[in-house]
Amino acid sequence: MFRSRAKEEKAPATKAAVTDSKQPRDPQAPKGRPTPKRSEARTQRRSVANTPTTRKEAAKRQREERRQALERQRQALASGDERYLPARDKGPVRRFARDWVDSRFNVAEFFLPLAVVILVLSVVRVGAIQSLALLLWLIVIVLIVLDAAVSGFRLKKRLAERFPAENTRGAVAYALMRSLQMRRMRLPKPRVKRGERP
């Protein structure tokens, strides 16, 4: 009897709003966001379910993921699988540089065996043999520098012909570093035989 009319008018409106929210939404009405793809929804559910609760768990999971990534990378280096190779070895330019080096003989790859022979000769207490060892050191170093210069020039030219639109920066240095390693110790493993055109 003494209630205000404003309160009576507000009460039914709030009840109506509550009942409206319980009604099912029209399927044709927009919901304000795109429906996620099934794969996205699945990964979201997994990430929520697998979220670590403590810092210790998070660190353990991070170590495990890093270990798995390194294992995949090691296997990729042995098999040549492009997907898991390190960033320095990825791409068609680097693959071509590797194949180009692997398809030819390089003086630098014989440096270690030659170095052992020269060291043995330099240990001998004969003056003529020690002089010969010193001369051999000089010859080997000059041959390596000349071979690297010629190889770098030729590879740069081939890369410019083969990949005119791509960035070939660093590929020559990458190839020269590979040429310093003995063939059987190179990673990723050589895919081409000597004399085979890459």
mmCIF file with all atom_site columns, C-alpha atoms in Angstrom:
data_model
loop_
_atom_site.group_PDB
_atom_site.id
_atom_site.type_symbol
_atom_site.label_atom_id
_atom_site.label_alt_id
_atom_site.label_comp_id
_atom_site.label_asym_id
_atom_site.label_entity_id
_atom_site.label_seq_id
_atom_site.pdbx_PDB_ins_code
_atom_site.Cartn_x
_atom_site.Cartn_y
_atom_site.Cartn_z
_atom_site.occupancy
_atom_site.B_iso_or_equiv
_atom_site.pdbx_formal_charge
_atom_site.auth_seq_id
_atom_site.auth_comp_id
_atom_site.auth_asym_id
_atom_site.auth_atom_id
_atom_site.pdbx_PDB_model_num
ATOM 1   C CA . MET A 1 1   ? 0.000   0.000   0.000   1.00 0.00 ? 1   MET A CA 1
ATOM 2   C CA . PHE A 1 2   ? 2.817   2.380   0.932   1.00 0.00 ? 2   PHE A CA 1
ATOM 3   C CA . ARG A 1 3   ? 5.357   0.886   -1.504  1.00 0.00 ? 3   ARG A CA 1
ATOM 4   C CA . SER A 1 4   ? 6.841   3.117   -4.136  1.00 0.00 ? 4   SER A CA 1
ATOM 5   C CA . ARG A 1 5   ? 5.681   2.533   -7.653  1.00 0.00 ? 5   ARG A CA 1
ATOM 6   C CA . ALA A 1 6   ? 9.291   2.679   -8.969  1.00 0.00 ? 6   ALA A CA 1
ATOM 7   C CA . LYS A 1 7   ? 10.239  -0.500  -7.022  1.00 0.00 ? 7   LYS A CA 1
ATOM 8   C CA . GLU A 1 8   ? 7.248   -2.407  -8.347  1.00 0.00 ? 8   GLU A CA 1
ATOM 9   C CA . GLU A 1 9   ? 8.115   -1.461  -11.920 1.00 0.00 ? 9   GLU A CA 1
ATOM 10  C CA . LYS A 1 10  ? 11.764  -2.520  -11.531 1.00 0.00 ? 10  LYS A CA 1
ATOM 11  C CA . ALA A 1 11  ? 11.042  -5.940  -10.006 1.00 0.00 ? 11  ALA A CA 1
ATOM 12  C CA . PRO A 1 12  ? 9.283   -7.568  -12.994 1.00 0.00 ? 12  PRO A CA 1
ATOM 13  C CA . ALA A 1 13  ? 11.968  -6.297  -15.369 1.00 0.00 ? 13  ALA A CA 1
ATOM 14  C CA . THR A 1 14  ? 14.742  -8.062  -13.445 1.00 0.00 ? 14  THR A CA 1
ATOM 15  C CA . LYS A 1 15  ? 12.715  -11.286 -13.315 1.00 0.00 ? 15  LYS A CA 1
ATOM 16  C CA . ALA A 1 16  ? 12.173  -11.104 -17.042 1.00 0.00 ? 16  ALA A CA 1
ATOM 17  C CA . ALA A 1 17  ? 15.883  -10.625 -17.634 1.00 0.00 ? 17  ALA A CA 1
ATOM 18  C CA . VAL A 1 18  ? 16.681  -13.727 -15.558 1.00 0.00 ? 18  VAL A CA 1
ATOM 19  C CA . THR A 1 19  ? 14.147  -15.864 -17.377 1.00 0.00 ? 19  THR A CA 1
ATOM 20  C CA . ASP A 1 20  ? 15.380  -14.601 -20.750 1.00 0.00 ? 20  ASP A CA 1
ATOM 21  C CA . SER A 1 21  ? 18.957  -15.713 -20.022 1.00 0.00 ? 21  SER A CA 1
ATOM 22  C CA . LYS A 1 22  ? 17.777  -19.290 -19.354 1.00 0.00 ? 22  LYS A CA 1
ATOM 23  C CA . GLN A 1 23  ? 16.163  -19.600 -22.740 1.00 0.00 ? 23  GLN A CA 1
ATOM 24  C CA . PRO A 1 24  ? 18.266  -21.363 -25.383 1.00 0.00 ? 24  PRO A CA 1
ATOM 25  C CA . ARG A 1 25  ? 20.121  -19.079 -27.768 1.00 0.00 ? 25  ARG A CA 1
ATOM 26  C CA . ASP A 1 26  ? 18.904  -18.945 -31.340 1.00 0.00 ? 26  ASP A CA 1
ATOM 27  C CA . PRO A 1 27  ? 21.351  -21.058 -33.409 1.00 0.00 ? 27  PRO A CA 1
ATOM 28  C CA . GLN A 1 28  ? 21.306  -18.479 -36.207 1.00 0.00 ? 28  GLN A CA 1
ATOM 29  C CA . ALA A 1 29  ? 22.231  -15.597 -33.886 1.00 0.00 ? 29  ALA A CA 1
ATOM 30  C CA . PRO A 1 30  ? 25.920  -14.582 -33.878 1.00 0.00 ? 30  PRO A CA 1
ATOM 31  C CA . LYS A 1 31  ? 27.839  -15.435 -30.702 1.00 0.00 ? 31  LYS A CA 1
ATOM 32  C CA . GLY A 1 32  ? 30.445  -12.697 -31.064 1.00 0.00 ? 32  GLY A CA 1
ATOM 33  C CA . ARG A 1 33  ? 33.497  -14.915 -31.782 1.00 0.00 ? 33  ARG A CA 1
ATOM 34  C CA . PRO A 1 34  ? 34.502  -17.438 -34.469 1.00 0.00 ? 34  PRO A CA 1
ATOM 35  C CA . THR A 1 35  ? 34.142  -21.138 -33.743 1.00 0.00 ? 35  THR A CA 1
ATOM 36  C CA . PRO A 1 36  ? 37.614  -22.595 -33.107 1.00 0.00 ? 36  PRO A CA 1
ATOM 37  C CA . LYS A 1 37  ? 38.831  -25.423 -35.328 1.00 0.00 ? 37  LYS A CA 1
ATOM 38  C CA . ARG A 1 38  ? 38.758  -28.869 -33.800 1.00 0.00 ? 38  ARG A CA 1
ATOM 39  C CA . SER A 1 39  ? 42.561  -29.074 -33.661 1.00 0.00 ? 39  SER A CA 1
ATOM 40  C CA . GLU A 1 40  ? 42.769  -25.674 -31.933 1.00 0.00 ? 40  GLU A CA 1
ATOM 41  C CA . ALA A 1 41  ? 40.134  -26.640 -29.375 1.00 0.00 ? 41  ALA A CA 1
ATOM 42  C CA . ARG A 1 42  ? 41.943  -29.937 -28.724 1.00 0.00 ? 42  ARG A CA 1
ATOM 43  C CA . THR A 1 43  ? 45.310  -28.255 -28.185 1.00 0.00 ? 43  THR A CA 1
ATOM 44  C CA . GLN A 1 44  ? 43.681  -25.683 -25.926 1.00 0.00 ? 44  GLN A CA 1
ATOM 45  C CA . ARG A 1 45  ? 42.159  -28.428 -23.797 1.00 0.00 ? 45  ARG A CA 1
ATOM 46  C CA . ARG A 1 46  ? 45.492  -30.244 -23.653 1.00 0.00 ? 46  ARG A CA 1
ATOM 47  C CA . SER A 1 47  ? 47.404  -27.109 -22.703 1.00 0.00 ? 47  SER A CA 1
ATOM 48  C CA . VAL A 1 48  ? 44.941  -26.401 -19.890 1.00 0.00 ? 48  VAL A CA 1
ATOM 49  C CA . ALA A 1 49  ? 45.121  -30.009 -18.684 1.00 0.00 ? 49  ALA A CA 1
ATOM 50  C CA . ASN A 1 50  ? 48.938  -30.184 -18.937 1.00 0.00 ? 50  ASN A CA 1
ATOM 51  C CA . THR A 1 51  ? 49.764  -26.802 -17.414 1.00 0.00 ? 51  THR A CA 1
ATOM 52  C CA . PRO A 1 52  ? 52.346  -27.321 -14.656 1.00 0.00 ? 52  PRO A CA 1
ATOM 53  C CA . THR A 1 53  ? 51.229  -26.214 -11.214 1.00 0.00 ? 53  THR A CA 1
ATOM 54  C CA . THR A 1 54  ? 54.631  -25.464 -9.637  1.00 0.00 ? 54  THR A CA 1
ATOM 55  C CA . ARG A 1 55  ? 57.881  -23.873 -10.758 1.00 0.00 ? 55  ARG A CA 1
ATOM 56  C CA . LYS A 1 56  ? 59.667  -27.172 -10.212 1.00 0.00 ? 56  LYS A CA 1
ATOM 57  C CA . GLU A 1 57  ? 57.294  -28.997 -12.574 1.00 0.00 ? 57  GLU A CA 1
ATOM 58  C CA . ALA A 1 58  ? 57.610  -26.223 -15.158 1.00 0.00 ? 58  ALA A CA 1
ATOM 59  C CA . ALA A 1 59  ? 61.429  -26.398 -15.040 1.00 0.00 ? 59  ALA A CA 1
ATOM 60  C CA . LYS A 1 60  ? 61.332  -30.196 -15.301 1.00 0.00 ? 60  LYS A CA 1
ATOM 61  C CA . ARG A 1 61  ? 59.009  -30.039 -18.324 1.00 0.00 ? 61  ARG A CA 1
ATOM 62  C CA . GLN A 1 62  ? 61.186  -27.374 -19.960 1.00 0.00 ? 62  GLN A CA 1
ATOM 63  C CA . ARG A 1 63  ? 64.307  -29.540 -19.503 1.00 0.00 ? 63  ARG A CA 1
ATOM 64  C CA . GLU A 1 64  ? 62.490  -32.541 -20.971 1.00 0.00 ? 64  GLU A CA 1
ATOM 65  C CA . GLU A 1 65  ? 61.291  -30.543 -23.994 1.00 0.00 ? 65  GLU A CA 1
ATOM 66  C CA . ARG A 1 66  ? 64.809  -29.191 -24.572 1.00 0.00 ? 66  ARG A CA 1
ATOM 67  C CA . ARG A 1 67  ? 66.239  -32.714 -24.342 1.00 0.00 ? 67  ARG A CA 1
ATOM 68  C CA . GLN A 1 68  ? 63.700  -33.994 -26.875 1.00 0.00 ? 68  GLN A CA 1
ATOM 69  C CA . ALA A 1 69  ? 64.439  -31.087 -29.242 1.00 0.00 ? 69  ALA A CA 1
ATOM 70  C CA . LEU A 1 70  ? 68.195  -31.779 -29.036 1.00 0.00 ? 70  LEU A CA 1
ATOM 71  C CA . GLU A 1 71  ? 67.602  -35.489 -29.683 1.00 0.00 ? 71  GLU A CA 1
ATOM 72  C CA . ARG A 1 72  ? 65.465  -34.671 -32.746 1.00 0.00 ? 72  ARG A CA 1
ATOM 73  C CA . GLN A 1 73  ? 68.180  -32.285 -33.926 1.00 0.00 ? 73  GLN A CA 1
ATOM 74  C CA . ARG A 1 74  ? 70.891  -34.946 -33.484 1.00 0.00 ? 74  ARG A CA 1
ATOM 75  C CA . GLN A 1 75  ? 68.883  -37.482 -35.482 1.00 0.00 ? 75  GLN A CA 1
ATOM 76  C CA . ALA A 1 76  ? 68.194  -34.872 -38.168 1.00 0.00 ? 76  ALA A CA 1
ATOM 77  C CA . LEU A 1 77  ? 71.915  -34.132 -38.476 1.00 0.00 ? 77  LEU A CA 1
ATOM 78  C CA . ALA A 1 78  ? 72.572  -37.835 -39.005 1.00 0.00 ? 78  ALA A CA 1
ATOM 79  C CA . SER A 1 79  ? 69.679  -38.401 -41.434 1.00 0.00 ? 79  SER A CA 1
ATOM 80  C CA . GLY A 1 80  ? 69.483  -34.966 -43.121 1.00 0.00 ? 80  GLY A CA 1
ATOM 81  C CA . ASP A 1 81  ? 65.833  -34.379 -42.143 1.00 0.00 ? 81  ASP A CA 1
ATOM 82  C CA . GLU A 1 82  ? 65.281  -30.678 -42.964 1.00 0.00 ? 82  GLU A CA 1
ATOM 83  C CA . ARG A 1 83  ? 62.467  -30.178 -40.420 1.00 0.00 ? 83  ARG A CA 1
ATOM 84  C CA . TYR A 1 84  ? 64.615  -30.552 -37.301 1.00 0.00 ? 84  TYR A CA 1
ATOM 85  C CA . LEU A 1 85  ? 67.989  -29.255 -38.516 1.00 0.00 ? 85  LEU A CA 1
ATOM 86  C CA . PRO A 1 86  ? 69.521  -26.307 -36.640 1.00 0.00 ? 86  PRO A CA 1
ATOM 87  C CA . ALA A 1 87  ? 68.841  -22.878 -38.169 1.00 0.00 ? 87  ALA A CA 1
ATOM 88  C CA . ARG A 1 88  ? 72.402  -22.611 -39.565 1.00 0.00 ? 88  ARG A CA 1
ATOM 89  C CA . ASP A 1 89  ? 71.886  -25.792 -41.675 1.00 0.00 ? 89  ASP A CA 1
ATOM 90  C CA . LYS A 1 90  ? 68.337  -25.142 -42.914 1.00 0.00 ? 90  LYS A CA 1
ATOM 91  C CA . GLY A 1 91  ? 67.235  -24.062 -46.346 1.00 0.00 ? 91  GLY A CA 1
ATOM 92  C CA . PRO A 1 92  ? 68.001  -24.854 -49.984 1.00 0.00 ? 92  PRO A CA 1
ATOM 93  C CA . VAL A 1 93  ? 71.006  -22.481 -50.116 1.00 0.00 ? 93  VAL A CA 1
ATOM 94  C CA . ARG A 1 94  ? 72.801  -24.213 -47.241 1.00 0.00 ? 94  ARG A CA 1
ATOM 95  C CA . ARG A 1 95  ? 71.871  -27.635 -48.626 1.00 0.00 ? 95  ARG A CA 1
ATOM 96  C CA . PHE A 1 96  ? 73.378  -26.711 -52.003 1.00 0.00 ? 96  PHE A CA 1
ATOM 97  C CA . ALA A 1 97  ? 76.549  -25.357 -50.308 1.00 0.00 ? 97  ALA A CA 1
ATOM 98  C CA . ARG A 1 98  ? 76.921  -28.635 -48.373 1.00 0.00 ? 98  ARG A CA 1
ATOM 99  C CA . ASP A 1 99  ? 76.393  -30.746 -51.483 1.00 0.00 ? 99  ASP A CA 1
ATOM 100 C CA . TRP A 1 100 ? 78.846  -28.618 -53.470 1.00 0.00 ? 100 TRP A CA 1
ATOM 101 C CA . VAL A 1 101 ? 81.576  -29.101 -50.847 1.00 0.00 ? 101 VAL A CA 1
ATOM 102 C CA . ASP A 1 102 ? 80.841  -32.815 -50.472 1.00 0.00 ? 102 ASP A CA 1
ATOM 103 C CA . SER A 1 103 ? 81.017  -33.424 -54.230 1.00 0.00 ? 103 SER A CA 1
ATOM 104 C CA . ARG A 1 104 ? 84.688  -32.431 -54.536 1.00 0.00 ? 104 ARG A CA 1
ATOM 105 C CA . PHE A 1 105 ? 88.089  -33.024 -52.945 1.00 0.00 ? 105 PHE A CA 1
ATOM 106 C CA . ASN A 1 106 ? 89.299  -30.222 -50.656 1.00 0.00 ? 106 ASN A CA 1
ATOM 107 C CA . VAL A 1 107 ? 92.877  -29.754 -49.497 1.00 0.00 ? 107 VAL A CA 1
ATOM 108 C CA . ALA A 1 108 ? 91.682  -28.598 -46.072 1.00 0.00 ? 108 ALA A CA 1
ATOM 109 C CA . GLU A 1 109 ? 89.983  -31.918 -45.259 1.00 0.00 ? 109 GLU A CA 1
ATOM 110 C CA . PHE A 1 110 ? 93.396  -33.633 -45.339 1.00 0.00 ? 110 PHE A CA 1
ATOM 111 C CA . PHE A 1 111 ? 94.926  -31.108 -42.957 1.00 0.00 ? 111 PHE A CA 1
ATOM 112 C CA . LEU A 1 112 ? 94.658  -33.264 -39.812 1.00 0.00 ? 112 LEU A CA 1
ATOM 113 C CA . PRO A 1 113 ? 96.395  -36.379 -41.252 1.00 0.00 ? 113 PRO A CA 1
ATOM 114 C CA . LEU A 1 114 ? 99.059  -34.175 -42.872 1.00 0.00 ? 114 LEU A CA 1
ATOM 115 C CA . ALA A 1 115 ? 99.541  -32.288 -39.597 1.00 0.00 ? 115 ALA A CA 1
ATOM 116 C CA . VAL A 1 116 ? 100.184 -35.561 -37.727 1.00 0.00 ? 116 VAL A CA 1
ATOM 117 C CA . VAL A 1 117 ? 102.779 -36.625 -40.330 1.00 0.00 ? 117 VAL A CA 1
ATOM 118 C CA . ILE A 1 118 ? 104.510 -33.227 -40.217 1.00 0.00 ? 118 ILE A CA 1
ATOM 119 C CA . LEU A 1 119 ? 104.586 -33.245 -36.391 1.00 0.00 ? 119 LEU A CA 1
ATOM 120 C CA . VAL A 1 120 ? 106.184 -36.700 -36.395 1.00 0.00 ? 120 VAL A CA 1
ATOM 121 C CA . LEU A 1 121 ? 108.798 -35.501 -38.908 1.00 0.00 ? 121 LEU A CA 1
ATOM 122 C CA . SER A 1 122 ? 109.539 -32.386 -36.830 1.00 0.00 ? 122 SER A CA 1
ATOM 123 C CA . VAL A 1 123 ? 110.226 -34.511 -33.724 1.00 0.00 ? 123 VAL A CA 1
ATOM 124 C CA . VAL A 1 124 ? 113.028 -36.414 -35.478 1.00 0.00 ? 124 VAL A CA 1
ATOM 125 C CA . ARG A 1 125 ? 116.445 -35.038 -34.410 1.00 0.00 ? 125 ARG A CA 1
ATOM 126 C CA . VAL A 1 126 ? 117.809 -34.719 -37.952 1.00 0.00 ? 126 VAL A CA 1
ATOM 127 C CA . GLY A 1 127 ? 118.238 -31.171 -39.241 1.00 0.00 ? 127 GLY A CA 1
ATOM 128 C CA . ALA A 1 128 ? 117.333 -31.992 -42.870 1.00 0.00 ? 128 ALA A CA 1
ATOM 129 C CA . ILE A 1 129 ? 114.077 -33.752 -41.844 1.00 0.00 ? 129 ILE A CA 1
ATOM 130 C CA . GLN A 1 130 ? 113.118 -30.876 -39.530 1.00 0.00 ? 130 GLN A CA 1
ATOM 131 C CA . SER A 1 131 ? 113.692 -28.407 -42.366 1.00 0.00 ? 131 SER A CA 1
ATOM 132 C CA . LEU A 1 132 ? 111.543 -30.593 -44.625 1.00 0.00 ? 132 LEU A CA 1
ATOM 133 C CA . ALA A 1 133 ? 108.779 -30.613 -41.982 1.00 0.00 ? 133 ALA A CA 1
ATOM 134 C CA . LEU A 1 134 ? 108.880 -26.806 -41.800 1.00 0.00 ? 134 LEU A CA 1
ATOM 135 C CA . LEU A 1 135 ? 108.694 -26.573 -45.600 1.00 0.00 ? 135 LEU A CA 1
ATOM 136 C CA . LEU A 1 136 ? 105.760 -29.019 -45.647 1.00 0.00 ? 136 LEU A CA 1
ATOM 137 C CA . TRP A 1 137 ? 103.918 -26.849 -43.068 1.00 0.00 ? 137 TRP A CA 1
ATOM 138 C CA . LEU A 1 138 ? 104.333 -23.846 -45.320 1.00 0.00 ? 138 LEU A CA 1
ATOM 139 C CA . ILE A 1 139 ? 103.215 -25.729 -48.453 1.00 0.00 ? 139 ILE A CA 1
ATOM 140 C CA . VAL A 1 140 ? 100.127 -27.176 -46.744 1.00 0.00 ? 140 VAL A CA 1
ATOM 141 C CA . ILE A 1 141 ? 99.029  -23.774 -45.384 1.00 0.00 ? 141 ILE A CA 1
ATOM 142 C CA . VAL A 1 142 ? 99.517  -22.074 -48.778 1.00 0.00 ? 142 VAL A CA 1
ATOM 143 C CA . LEU A 1 143 ? 97.575  -24.871 -50.538 1.00 0.00 ? 143 LEU A CA 1
ATOM 144 C CA . ILE A 1 144 ? 94.693  -24.617 -48.038 1.00 0.00 ? 144 ILE A CA 1
ATOM 145 C CA . VAL A 1 145 ? 94.460  -20.823 -48.433 1.00 0.00 ? 145 VAL A CA 1
ATOM 146 C CA . LEU A 1 146 ? 94.575  -21.049 -52.262 1.00 0.00 ? 146 LEU A CA 1
ATOM 147 C CA . ASP A 1 147 ? 92.013  -23.873 -52.371 1.00 0.00 ? 147 ASP A CA 1
ATOM 148 C CA . ALA A 1 148 ? 89.694  -21.966 -50.011 1.00 0.00 ? 148 ALA A CA 1
ATOM 149 C CA . ALA A 1 149 ? 89.967  -18.781 -52.099 1.00 0.00 ? 149 ALA A CA 1
ATOM 150 C CA . VAL A 1 150 ? 89.237  -20.604 -55.392 1.00 0.00 ? 150 VAL A CA 1
ATOM 151 C CA . SER A 1 151 ? 86.437  -22.661 -53.818 1.00 0.00 ? 151 SER A CA 1
ATOM 152 C CA . GLY A 1 152 ? 84.839  -19.590 -52.251 1.00 0.00 ? 152 GLY A CA 1
ATOM 153 C CA . PHE A 1 153 ? 84.930  -17.676 -55.546 1.00 0.00 ? 153 PHE A CA 1
ATOM 154 C CA . ARG A 1 154 ? 83.458  -20.586 -57.552 1.00 0.00 ? 154 ARG A CA 1
ATOM 155 C CA . LEU A 1 155 ? 80.764  -21.341 -54.969 1.00 0.00 ? 155 LEU A CA 1
ATOM 156 C CA . LYS A 1 156 ? 79.733  -17.687 -54.785 1.00 0.00 ? 156 LYS A CA 1
ATOM 157 C CA . LYS A 1 157 ? 79.314  -17.679 -58.566 1.00 0.00 ? 157 LYS A CA 1
ATOM 158 C CA . ARG A 1 158 ? 77.280  -20.910 -58.528 1.00 0.00 ? 158 ARG A CA 1
ATOM 159 C CA . LEU A 1 159 ? 75.034  -19.623 -55.727 1.00 0.00 ? 159 LEU A CA 1
ATOM 160 C CA . ALA A 1 160 ? 74.358  -16.403 -57.651 1.00 0.00 ? 160 ALA A CA 1
ATOM 161 C CA . GLU A 1 161 ? 73.358  -18.474 -60.720 1.00 0.00 ? 161 GLU A CA 1
ATOM 162 C CA . ARG A 1 162 ? 71.276  -21.003 -58.810 1.00 0.00 ? 162 ARG A CA 1
ATOM 163 C CA . PHE A 1 163 ? 69.594  -18.715 -56.252 1.00 0.00 ? 163 PHE A CA 1
ATOM 164 C CA . PRO A 1 164 ? 69.397  -15.221 -57.770 1.00 0.00 ? 164 PRO A CA 1
ATOM 165 C CA . ALA A 1 165 ? 66.389  -14.121 -55.671 1.00 0.00 ? 165 ALA A CA 1
ATOM 166 C CA . GLU A 1 166 ? 67.420  -15.670 -52.331 1.00 0.00 ? 166 GLU A CA 1
ATOM 167 C CA . ASN A 1 167 ? 69.719  -14.374 -49.599 1.00 0.00 ? 167 ASN A CA 1
ATOM 168 C CA . THR A 1 168 ? 73.001  -16.299 -49.879 1.00 0.00 ? 168 THR A CA 1
ATOM 169 C CA . ARG A 1 169 ? 74.831  -14.359 -47.168 1.00 0.00 ? 169 ARG A CA 1
ATOM 170 C CA . GLY A 1 170 ? 77.056  -16.570 -45.028 1.00 0.00 ? 170 GLY A CA 1
ATOM 171 C CA . ALA A 1 171 ? 76.712  -19.623 -47.288 1.00 0.00 ? 171 ALA A CA 1
ATOM 172 C CA . VAL A 1 172 ? 80.298  -19.419 -48.602 1.00 0.00 ? 172 VAL A CA 1
ATOM 173 C CA . ALA A 1 173 ? 81.780  -19.189 -45.086 1.00 0.00 ? 173 ALA A CA 1
ATOM 174 C CA . TYR A 1 174 ? 79.502  -22.072 -44.036 1.00 0.00 ? 174 TYR A CA 1
ATOM 175 C CA . ALA A 1 175 ? 80.790  -24.189 -46.944 1.00 0.00 ? 175 ALA A CA 1
ATOM 176 C CA . LEU A 1 176 ? 84.447  -23.344 -46.232 1.00 0.00 ? 176 LEU A CA 1
ATOM 177 C CA . MET A 1 177 ? 84.034  -24.341 -42.570 1.00 0.00 ? 177 MET A CA 1
ATOM 178 C CA . ARG A 1 178 ? 82.539  -27.620 -43.739 1.00 0.00 ? 178 ARG A CA 1
ATOM 179 C CA . SER A 1 179 ? 85.457  -28.197 -46.104 1.00 0.00 ? 179 SER A CA 1
ATOM 180 C CA . LEU A 1 180 ? 87.859  -28.069 -43.113 1.00 0.00 ? 180 LEU A CA 1
ATOM 181 C CA . GLN A 1 181 ? 86.221  -31.193 -41.638 1.00 0.00 ? 181 GLN A CA 1
ATOM 182 C CA . MET A 1 182 ? 87.056  -34.721 -42.734 1.00 0.00 ? 182 MET A CA 1
ATOM 183 C CA . ARG A 1 183 ? 84.279  -36.079 -44.930 1.00 0.00 ? 183 ARG A CA 1
ATOM 184 C CA . ARG A 1 184 ? 83.170  -38.866 -42.574 1.00 0.00 ? 184 ARG A CA 1
ATOM 185 C CA . MET A 1 185 ? 82.939  -36.444 -39.625 1.00 0.00 ? 185 MET A CA 1
ATOM 186 C CA . ARG A 1 186 ? 80.723  -33.881 -41.368 1.00 0.00 ? 186 ARG A CA 1
ATOM 187 C CA . LEU A 1 187 ? 77.247  -33.163 -40.007 1.00 0.00 ? 187 LEU A CA 1
ATOM 188 C CA . PRO A 1 188 ? 74.706  -33.238 -41.619 1.00 0.00 ? 188 PRO A CA 1
ATOM 189 C CA . LYS A 1 189 ? 76.024  -36.362 -43.315 1.00 0.00 ? 189 LYS A CA 1
ATOM 190 C CA . PRO A 1 190 ? 77.055  -35.961 -46.981 1.00 0.00 ? 190 PRO A CA 1
ATOM 191 C CA . ARG A 1 191 ? 74.256  -36.830 -49.443 1.00 0.00 ? 191 ARG A CA 1
ATOM 192 C CA . VAL A 1 192 ? 76.304  -36.782 -52.664 1.00 0.00 ? 192 VAL A CA 1
ATOM 193 C CA . LYS A 1 193 ? 79.325  -38.772 -53.799 1.00 0.00 ? 193 LYS A CA 1
ATOM 194 C CA . ARG A 1 194 ? 82.578  -37.208 -54.912 1.00 0.00 ? 194 ARG A CA 1
ATOM 195 C CA . GLY A 1 195 ? 82.413  -36.052 -58.511 1.00 0.00 ? 195 GLY A CA 1
ATOM 196 C CA . GLU A 1 196 ? 78.594  -35.984 -58.474 1.00 0.00 ? 196 GLU A CA 1
ATOM 197 C CA . ARG A 1 197 ? 77.052  -32.665 -59.516 1.00 0.00 ? 197 ARG A CA 1
ATOM 198 C CA . PRO A 1 198 ? 74.884  -31.129 -56.757 1.00 0.00 ? 198 PRO A CA 1
#
